[in-house]
CSV table of C-alpha atoms in Angstrom, one decimal:
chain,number,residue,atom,x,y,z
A,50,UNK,CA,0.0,0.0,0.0
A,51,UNK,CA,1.8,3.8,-0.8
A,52,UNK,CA,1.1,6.0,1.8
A,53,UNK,CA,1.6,9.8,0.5
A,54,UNK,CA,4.8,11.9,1.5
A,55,UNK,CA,5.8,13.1,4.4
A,56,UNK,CA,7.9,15.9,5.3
A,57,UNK,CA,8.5,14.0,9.0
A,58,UNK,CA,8.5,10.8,10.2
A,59,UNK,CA,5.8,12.4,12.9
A,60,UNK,CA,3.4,13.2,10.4
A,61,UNK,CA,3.6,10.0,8.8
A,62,UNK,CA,2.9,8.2,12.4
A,63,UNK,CA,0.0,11.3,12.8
A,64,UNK,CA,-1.4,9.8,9.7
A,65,UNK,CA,-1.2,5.9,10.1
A,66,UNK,CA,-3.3,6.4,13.5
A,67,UNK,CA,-6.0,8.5,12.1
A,68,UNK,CA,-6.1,6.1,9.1
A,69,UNK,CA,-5.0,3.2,11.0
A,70,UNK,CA,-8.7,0.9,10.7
A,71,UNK,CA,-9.4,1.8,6.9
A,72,UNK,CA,-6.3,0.7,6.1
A,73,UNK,CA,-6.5,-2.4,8.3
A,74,UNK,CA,-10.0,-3.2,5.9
A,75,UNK,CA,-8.0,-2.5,2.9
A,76,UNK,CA,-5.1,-4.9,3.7
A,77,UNK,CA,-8.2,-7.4,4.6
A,78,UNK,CA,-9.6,-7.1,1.2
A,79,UNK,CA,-6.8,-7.8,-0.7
A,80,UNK,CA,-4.2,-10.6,-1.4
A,81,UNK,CA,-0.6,-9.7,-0.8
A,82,UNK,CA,1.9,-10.8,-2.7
A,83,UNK,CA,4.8,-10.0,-3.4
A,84,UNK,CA,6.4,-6.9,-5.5
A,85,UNK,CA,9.3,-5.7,-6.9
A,86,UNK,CA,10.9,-3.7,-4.7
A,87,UNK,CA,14.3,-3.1,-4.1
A,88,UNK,CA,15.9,-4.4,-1.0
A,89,UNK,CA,19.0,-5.4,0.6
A,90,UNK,CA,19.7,-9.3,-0.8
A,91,UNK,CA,21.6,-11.2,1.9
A,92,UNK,CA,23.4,-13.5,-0.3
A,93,UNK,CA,24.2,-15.9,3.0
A,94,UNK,CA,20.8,-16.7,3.6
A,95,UNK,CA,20.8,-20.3,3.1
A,96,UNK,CA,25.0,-21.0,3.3
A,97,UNK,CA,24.4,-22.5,6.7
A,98,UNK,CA,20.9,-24.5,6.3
A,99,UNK,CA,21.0,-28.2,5.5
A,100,UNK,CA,18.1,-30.2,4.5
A,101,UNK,CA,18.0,-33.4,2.5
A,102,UNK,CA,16.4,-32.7,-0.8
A,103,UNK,CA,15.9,-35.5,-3.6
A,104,UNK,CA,17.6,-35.6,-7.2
A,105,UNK,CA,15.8,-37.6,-10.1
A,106,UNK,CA,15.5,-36.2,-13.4
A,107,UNK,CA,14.9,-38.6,-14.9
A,108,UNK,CA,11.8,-39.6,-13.2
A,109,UNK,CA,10.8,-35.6,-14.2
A,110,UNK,CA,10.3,-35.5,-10.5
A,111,UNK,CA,12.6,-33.4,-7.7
A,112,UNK,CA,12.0,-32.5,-4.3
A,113,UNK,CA,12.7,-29.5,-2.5
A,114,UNK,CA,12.6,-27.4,0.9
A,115,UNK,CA,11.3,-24.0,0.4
A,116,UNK,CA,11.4,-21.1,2.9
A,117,UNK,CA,8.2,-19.8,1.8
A,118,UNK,CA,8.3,-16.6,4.3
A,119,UNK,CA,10.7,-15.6,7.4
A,120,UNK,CA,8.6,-14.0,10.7
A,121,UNK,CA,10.2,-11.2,12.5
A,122,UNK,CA,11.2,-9.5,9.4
A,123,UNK,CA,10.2,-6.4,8.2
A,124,UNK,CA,9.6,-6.7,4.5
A,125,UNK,CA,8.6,-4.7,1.8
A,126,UNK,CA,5.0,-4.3,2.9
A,127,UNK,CA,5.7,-2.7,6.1
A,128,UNK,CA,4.7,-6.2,7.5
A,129,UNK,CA,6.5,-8.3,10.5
A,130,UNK,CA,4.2,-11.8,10.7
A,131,UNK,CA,4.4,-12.5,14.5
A,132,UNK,CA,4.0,-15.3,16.7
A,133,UNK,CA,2.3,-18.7,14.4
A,134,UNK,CA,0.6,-16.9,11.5
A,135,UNK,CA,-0.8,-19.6,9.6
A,136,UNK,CA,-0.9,-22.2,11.6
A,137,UNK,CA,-4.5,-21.9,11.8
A,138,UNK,CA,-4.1,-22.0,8.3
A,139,UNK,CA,-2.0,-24.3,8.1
A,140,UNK,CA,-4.6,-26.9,10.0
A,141,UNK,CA,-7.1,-26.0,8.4
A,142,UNK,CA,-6.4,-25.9,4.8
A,143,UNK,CA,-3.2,-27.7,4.0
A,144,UNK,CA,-3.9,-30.0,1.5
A,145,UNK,CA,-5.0,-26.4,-0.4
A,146,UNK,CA,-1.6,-24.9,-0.2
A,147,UNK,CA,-0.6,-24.8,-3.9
A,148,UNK,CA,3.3,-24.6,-5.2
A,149,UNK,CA,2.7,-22.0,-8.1
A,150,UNK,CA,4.8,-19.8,-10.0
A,151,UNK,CA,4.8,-15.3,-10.2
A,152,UNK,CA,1.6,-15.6,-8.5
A,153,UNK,CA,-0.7,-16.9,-11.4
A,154,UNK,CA,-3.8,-17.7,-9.9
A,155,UNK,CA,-4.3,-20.4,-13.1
A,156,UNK,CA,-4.2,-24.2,-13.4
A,157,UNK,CA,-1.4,-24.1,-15.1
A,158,UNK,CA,1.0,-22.1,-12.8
A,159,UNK,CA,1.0,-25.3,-10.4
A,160,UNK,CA,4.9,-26.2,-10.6
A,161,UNK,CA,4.9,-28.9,-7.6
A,162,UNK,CA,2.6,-30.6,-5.2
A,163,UNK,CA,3.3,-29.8,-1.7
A,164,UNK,CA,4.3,-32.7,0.4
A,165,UNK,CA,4.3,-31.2,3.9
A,166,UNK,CA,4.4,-27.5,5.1
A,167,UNK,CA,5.1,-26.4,8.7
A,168,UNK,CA,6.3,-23.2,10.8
A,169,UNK,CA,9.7,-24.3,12.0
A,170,UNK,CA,12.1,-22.2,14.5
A,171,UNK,CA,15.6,-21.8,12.9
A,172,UNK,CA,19.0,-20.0,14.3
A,173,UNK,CA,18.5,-16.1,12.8
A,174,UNK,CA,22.7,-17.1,12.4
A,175,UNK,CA,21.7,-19.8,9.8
A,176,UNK,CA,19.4,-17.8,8.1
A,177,UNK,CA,22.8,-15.6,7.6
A,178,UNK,CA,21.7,-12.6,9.8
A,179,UNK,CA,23.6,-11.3,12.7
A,180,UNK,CA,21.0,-12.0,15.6
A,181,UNK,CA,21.4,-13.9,19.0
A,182,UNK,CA,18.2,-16.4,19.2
A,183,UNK,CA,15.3,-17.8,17.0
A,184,UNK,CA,12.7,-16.8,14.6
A,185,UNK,CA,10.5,-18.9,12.7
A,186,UNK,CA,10.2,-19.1,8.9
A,187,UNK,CA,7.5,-20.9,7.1
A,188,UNK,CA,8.7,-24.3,5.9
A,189,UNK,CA,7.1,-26.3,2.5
A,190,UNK,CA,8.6,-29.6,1.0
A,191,UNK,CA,7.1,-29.5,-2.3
A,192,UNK,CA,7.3,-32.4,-4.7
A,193,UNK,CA,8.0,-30.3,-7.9
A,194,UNK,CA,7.3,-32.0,-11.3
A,195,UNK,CA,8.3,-31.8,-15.0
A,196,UNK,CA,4.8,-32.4,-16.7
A,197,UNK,CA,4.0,-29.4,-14.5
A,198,UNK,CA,6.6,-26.7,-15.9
A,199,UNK,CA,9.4,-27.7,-17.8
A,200,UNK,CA,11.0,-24.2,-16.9
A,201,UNK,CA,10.3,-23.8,-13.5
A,202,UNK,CA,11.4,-27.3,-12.9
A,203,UNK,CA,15.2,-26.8,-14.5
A,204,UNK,CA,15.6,-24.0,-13.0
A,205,UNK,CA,14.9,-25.4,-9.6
A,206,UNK,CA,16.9,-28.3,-10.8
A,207,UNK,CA,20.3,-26.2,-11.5
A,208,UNK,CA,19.9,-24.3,-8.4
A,209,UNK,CA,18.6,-20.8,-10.3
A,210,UNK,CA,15.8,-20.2,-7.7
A,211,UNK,CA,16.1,-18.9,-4.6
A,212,UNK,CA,13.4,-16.6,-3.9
A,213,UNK,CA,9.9,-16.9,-2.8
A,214,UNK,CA,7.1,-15.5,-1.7
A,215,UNK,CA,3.3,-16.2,-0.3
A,216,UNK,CA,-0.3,-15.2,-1.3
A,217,UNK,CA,-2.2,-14.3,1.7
A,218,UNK,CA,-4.7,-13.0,3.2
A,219,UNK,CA,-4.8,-10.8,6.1
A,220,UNK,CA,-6.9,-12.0,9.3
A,221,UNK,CA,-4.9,-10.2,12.7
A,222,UNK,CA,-3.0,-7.1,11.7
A,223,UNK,CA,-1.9,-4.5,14.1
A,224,UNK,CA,-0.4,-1.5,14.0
A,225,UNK,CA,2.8,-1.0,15.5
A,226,UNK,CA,4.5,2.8,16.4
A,227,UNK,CA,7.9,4.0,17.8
A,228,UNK,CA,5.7,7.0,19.5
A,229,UNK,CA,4.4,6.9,23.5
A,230,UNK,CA,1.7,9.3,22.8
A,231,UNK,CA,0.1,6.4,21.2
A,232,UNK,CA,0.1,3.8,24.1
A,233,UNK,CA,-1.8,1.0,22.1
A,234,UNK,CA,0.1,1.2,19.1
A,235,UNK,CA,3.2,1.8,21.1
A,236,UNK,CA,2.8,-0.9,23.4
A,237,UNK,CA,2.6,-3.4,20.3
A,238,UNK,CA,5.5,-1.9,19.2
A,239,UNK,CA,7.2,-3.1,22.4
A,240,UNK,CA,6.3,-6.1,22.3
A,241,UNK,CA,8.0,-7.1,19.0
A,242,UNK,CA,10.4,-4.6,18.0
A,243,UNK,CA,13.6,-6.4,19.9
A,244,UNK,CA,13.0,-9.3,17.8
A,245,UNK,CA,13.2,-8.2,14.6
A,246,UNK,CA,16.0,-9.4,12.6
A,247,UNK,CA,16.4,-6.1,10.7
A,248,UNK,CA,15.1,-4.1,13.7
A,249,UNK,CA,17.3,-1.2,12.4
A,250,UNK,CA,14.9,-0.6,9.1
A,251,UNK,CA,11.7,-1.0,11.3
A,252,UNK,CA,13.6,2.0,14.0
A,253,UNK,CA,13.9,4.1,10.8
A,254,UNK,CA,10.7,3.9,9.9
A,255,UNK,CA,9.1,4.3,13.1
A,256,UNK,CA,6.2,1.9,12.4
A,257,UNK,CA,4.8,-1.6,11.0
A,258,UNK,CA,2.3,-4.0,10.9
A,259,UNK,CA,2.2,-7.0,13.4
A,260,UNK,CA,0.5,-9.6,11.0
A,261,UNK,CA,-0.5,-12.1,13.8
A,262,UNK,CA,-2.6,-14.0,11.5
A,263,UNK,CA,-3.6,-14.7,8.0
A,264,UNK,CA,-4.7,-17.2,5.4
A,265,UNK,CA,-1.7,-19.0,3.0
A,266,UNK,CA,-3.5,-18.9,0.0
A,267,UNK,CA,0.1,-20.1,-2.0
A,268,UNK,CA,4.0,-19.6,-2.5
A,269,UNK,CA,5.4,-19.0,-5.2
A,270,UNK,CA,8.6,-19.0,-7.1
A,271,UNK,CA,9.2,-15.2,-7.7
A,272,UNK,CA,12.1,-13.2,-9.3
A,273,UNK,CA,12.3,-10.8,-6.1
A,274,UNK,CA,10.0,-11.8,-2.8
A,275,UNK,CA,8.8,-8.9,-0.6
A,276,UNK,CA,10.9,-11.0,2.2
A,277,UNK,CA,14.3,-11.8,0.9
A,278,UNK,CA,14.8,-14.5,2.9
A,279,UNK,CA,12.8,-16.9,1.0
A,280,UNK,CA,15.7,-19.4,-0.4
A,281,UNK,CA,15.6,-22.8,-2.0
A,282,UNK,CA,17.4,-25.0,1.1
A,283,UNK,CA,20.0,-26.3,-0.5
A,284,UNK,CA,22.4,-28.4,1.6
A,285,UNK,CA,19.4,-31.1,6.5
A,286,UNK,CA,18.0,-28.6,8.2
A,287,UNK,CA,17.9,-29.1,11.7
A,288,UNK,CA,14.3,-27.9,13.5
A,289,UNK,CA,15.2,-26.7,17.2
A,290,UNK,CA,13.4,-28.4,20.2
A,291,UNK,CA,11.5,-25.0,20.5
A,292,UNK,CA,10.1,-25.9,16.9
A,293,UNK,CA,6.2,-24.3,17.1
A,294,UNK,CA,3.2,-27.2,16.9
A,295,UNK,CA,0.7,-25.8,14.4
A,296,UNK,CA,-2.2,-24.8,16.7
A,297,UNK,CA,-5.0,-22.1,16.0
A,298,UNK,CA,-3.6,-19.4,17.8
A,299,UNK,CA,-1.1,-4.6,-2.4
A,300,UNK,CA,-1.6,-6.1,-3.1
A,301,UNK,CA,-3.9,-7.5,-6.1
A,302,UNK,CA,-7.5,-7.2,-5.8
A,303,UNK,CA,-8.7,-10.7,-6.1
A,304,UNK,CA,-12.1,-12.1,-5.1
A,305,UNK,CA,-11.0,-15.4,-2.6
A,306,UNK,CA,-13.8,-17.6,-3.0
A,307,UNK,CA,-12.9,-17.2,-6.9
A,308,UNK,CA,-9.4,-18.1,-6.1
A,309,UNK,CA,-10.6,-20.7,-4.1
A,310,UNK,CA,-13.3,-22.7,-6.1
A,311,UNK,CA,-10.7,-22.2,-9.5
A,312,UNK,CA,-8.3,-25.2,-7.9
């Protein structure tokens, strides 16, 4: 969503609060997705991550790990996801997760089947960021097949994609603000802020939106994610003992039962 200019970072807080619930309804409304915006690519992101992926071509079948989205992030949208965000989502409607590519919403942008797709806490260190502690990025084993996407599935196969993305839709959002004279916003922004892996963007900003929960509509192989640290895990990863159990807890305009009843 683009907010209009401002000359401080005051009135843009000033604004966000007087605006804050029609913009809540328009984030509601719409799927996000992701968007070409330029960002700072962290080029370590998966060095450290193992995971054991499968290798057959000849079968025109392959198996990969996907970090479909990383919480505690601030990305492109203004948006840290807190806390389990789909795992509601995830128990309710897993078996409608789809594997797609750019964000078609078609048939034919399925490029894999997904096996099995979790929230899983990981070392910030081995998701190459320079943070003591844990977050938890969203975790889908997709089954990715030939017959699907030729394309899409060599370019998986000789290790050319690494970024990804999700098609959601917004449930829980809060607003988040580094100002006391707002003490609900600023309380919210409190209670998140110090774990944040790129807490310096979200302290220049002065704001963002706690996404606590929403609907995982999709991920998608994308040229740039909104959250670049969305890699193809190349080399086991190894879930902590802390690893979260999946309990309940723009942006195109597109009509979700649509979306829905077209797969």
């Amino acid at each position: 969503m683009k907010l209009p200019k401002f000359e401080t970072k005051k009135e843009r807080i000033d604004y966000l609060i007087n605006n804050k619930n029609d913009i809540i309804e328009l984030k509601k409304s719409a799927i996000k997705c992701s968007d070409v915006v330029a960002m700072d690519f962290n080029s370590n992101a998966n060095k450290a991550l193992l995971t054991n992926y499968k290798d057959d071509p000849t079968t025109g079948v392959i198996k990969r790990d996907i970090i479909a989205n990383t919480y505690y992030w601030l990305d492109s949208h203004g948006d840290v996801h807190v806390g389990n965000t789909f795992a509601k989502s995830i128990n309710e409607r897993s078996d409608k997760i789809f594997h797609l590519h750019d964000h078609k919403y078609e048939v034919t942008a399925k490029v894999g089947k997904t096996l099995e797709i979790k929230e899983v806490n990981v070392l910030w260190t081995d998701l190459g960021v320079n943070k003591a502690g844990y977050t938890t990025v969203l975790m889908a084993t997709s089954e990715i097949k030939e017959k699907l996407n030729k394309d899409v599935f060599r370019q998986y196969l000789d290790k050319e994609i690494d970024q990804h993305s999700v098609g959601m839709r917004y449930i829980k959002v809060e607003l988040a603000v580094n100002d006391e004279e707002y003490e609900q916003e600023y309380k919210t922004w409190k209670t998140y802020i110090d774990s944040i892996g790129n807490k310096e963007k979200a302290e220049e900003q002065g704001f963002f939106w706690a996404v606590k929960e929403a609907v995982l509509i999709e991920y998608s192989a994308v040229l740039f994610g909104s959250n670049e640290l969305t890699p193809t895990v190349e080399n086991k990863i190894e879930p902590s003992q802390d690893t979260q159990k999946n309990e309940p807890s723009e942006d195109t305009q597109i009509d979700w039962n649509k979306v829905i009843n077209n797969f």
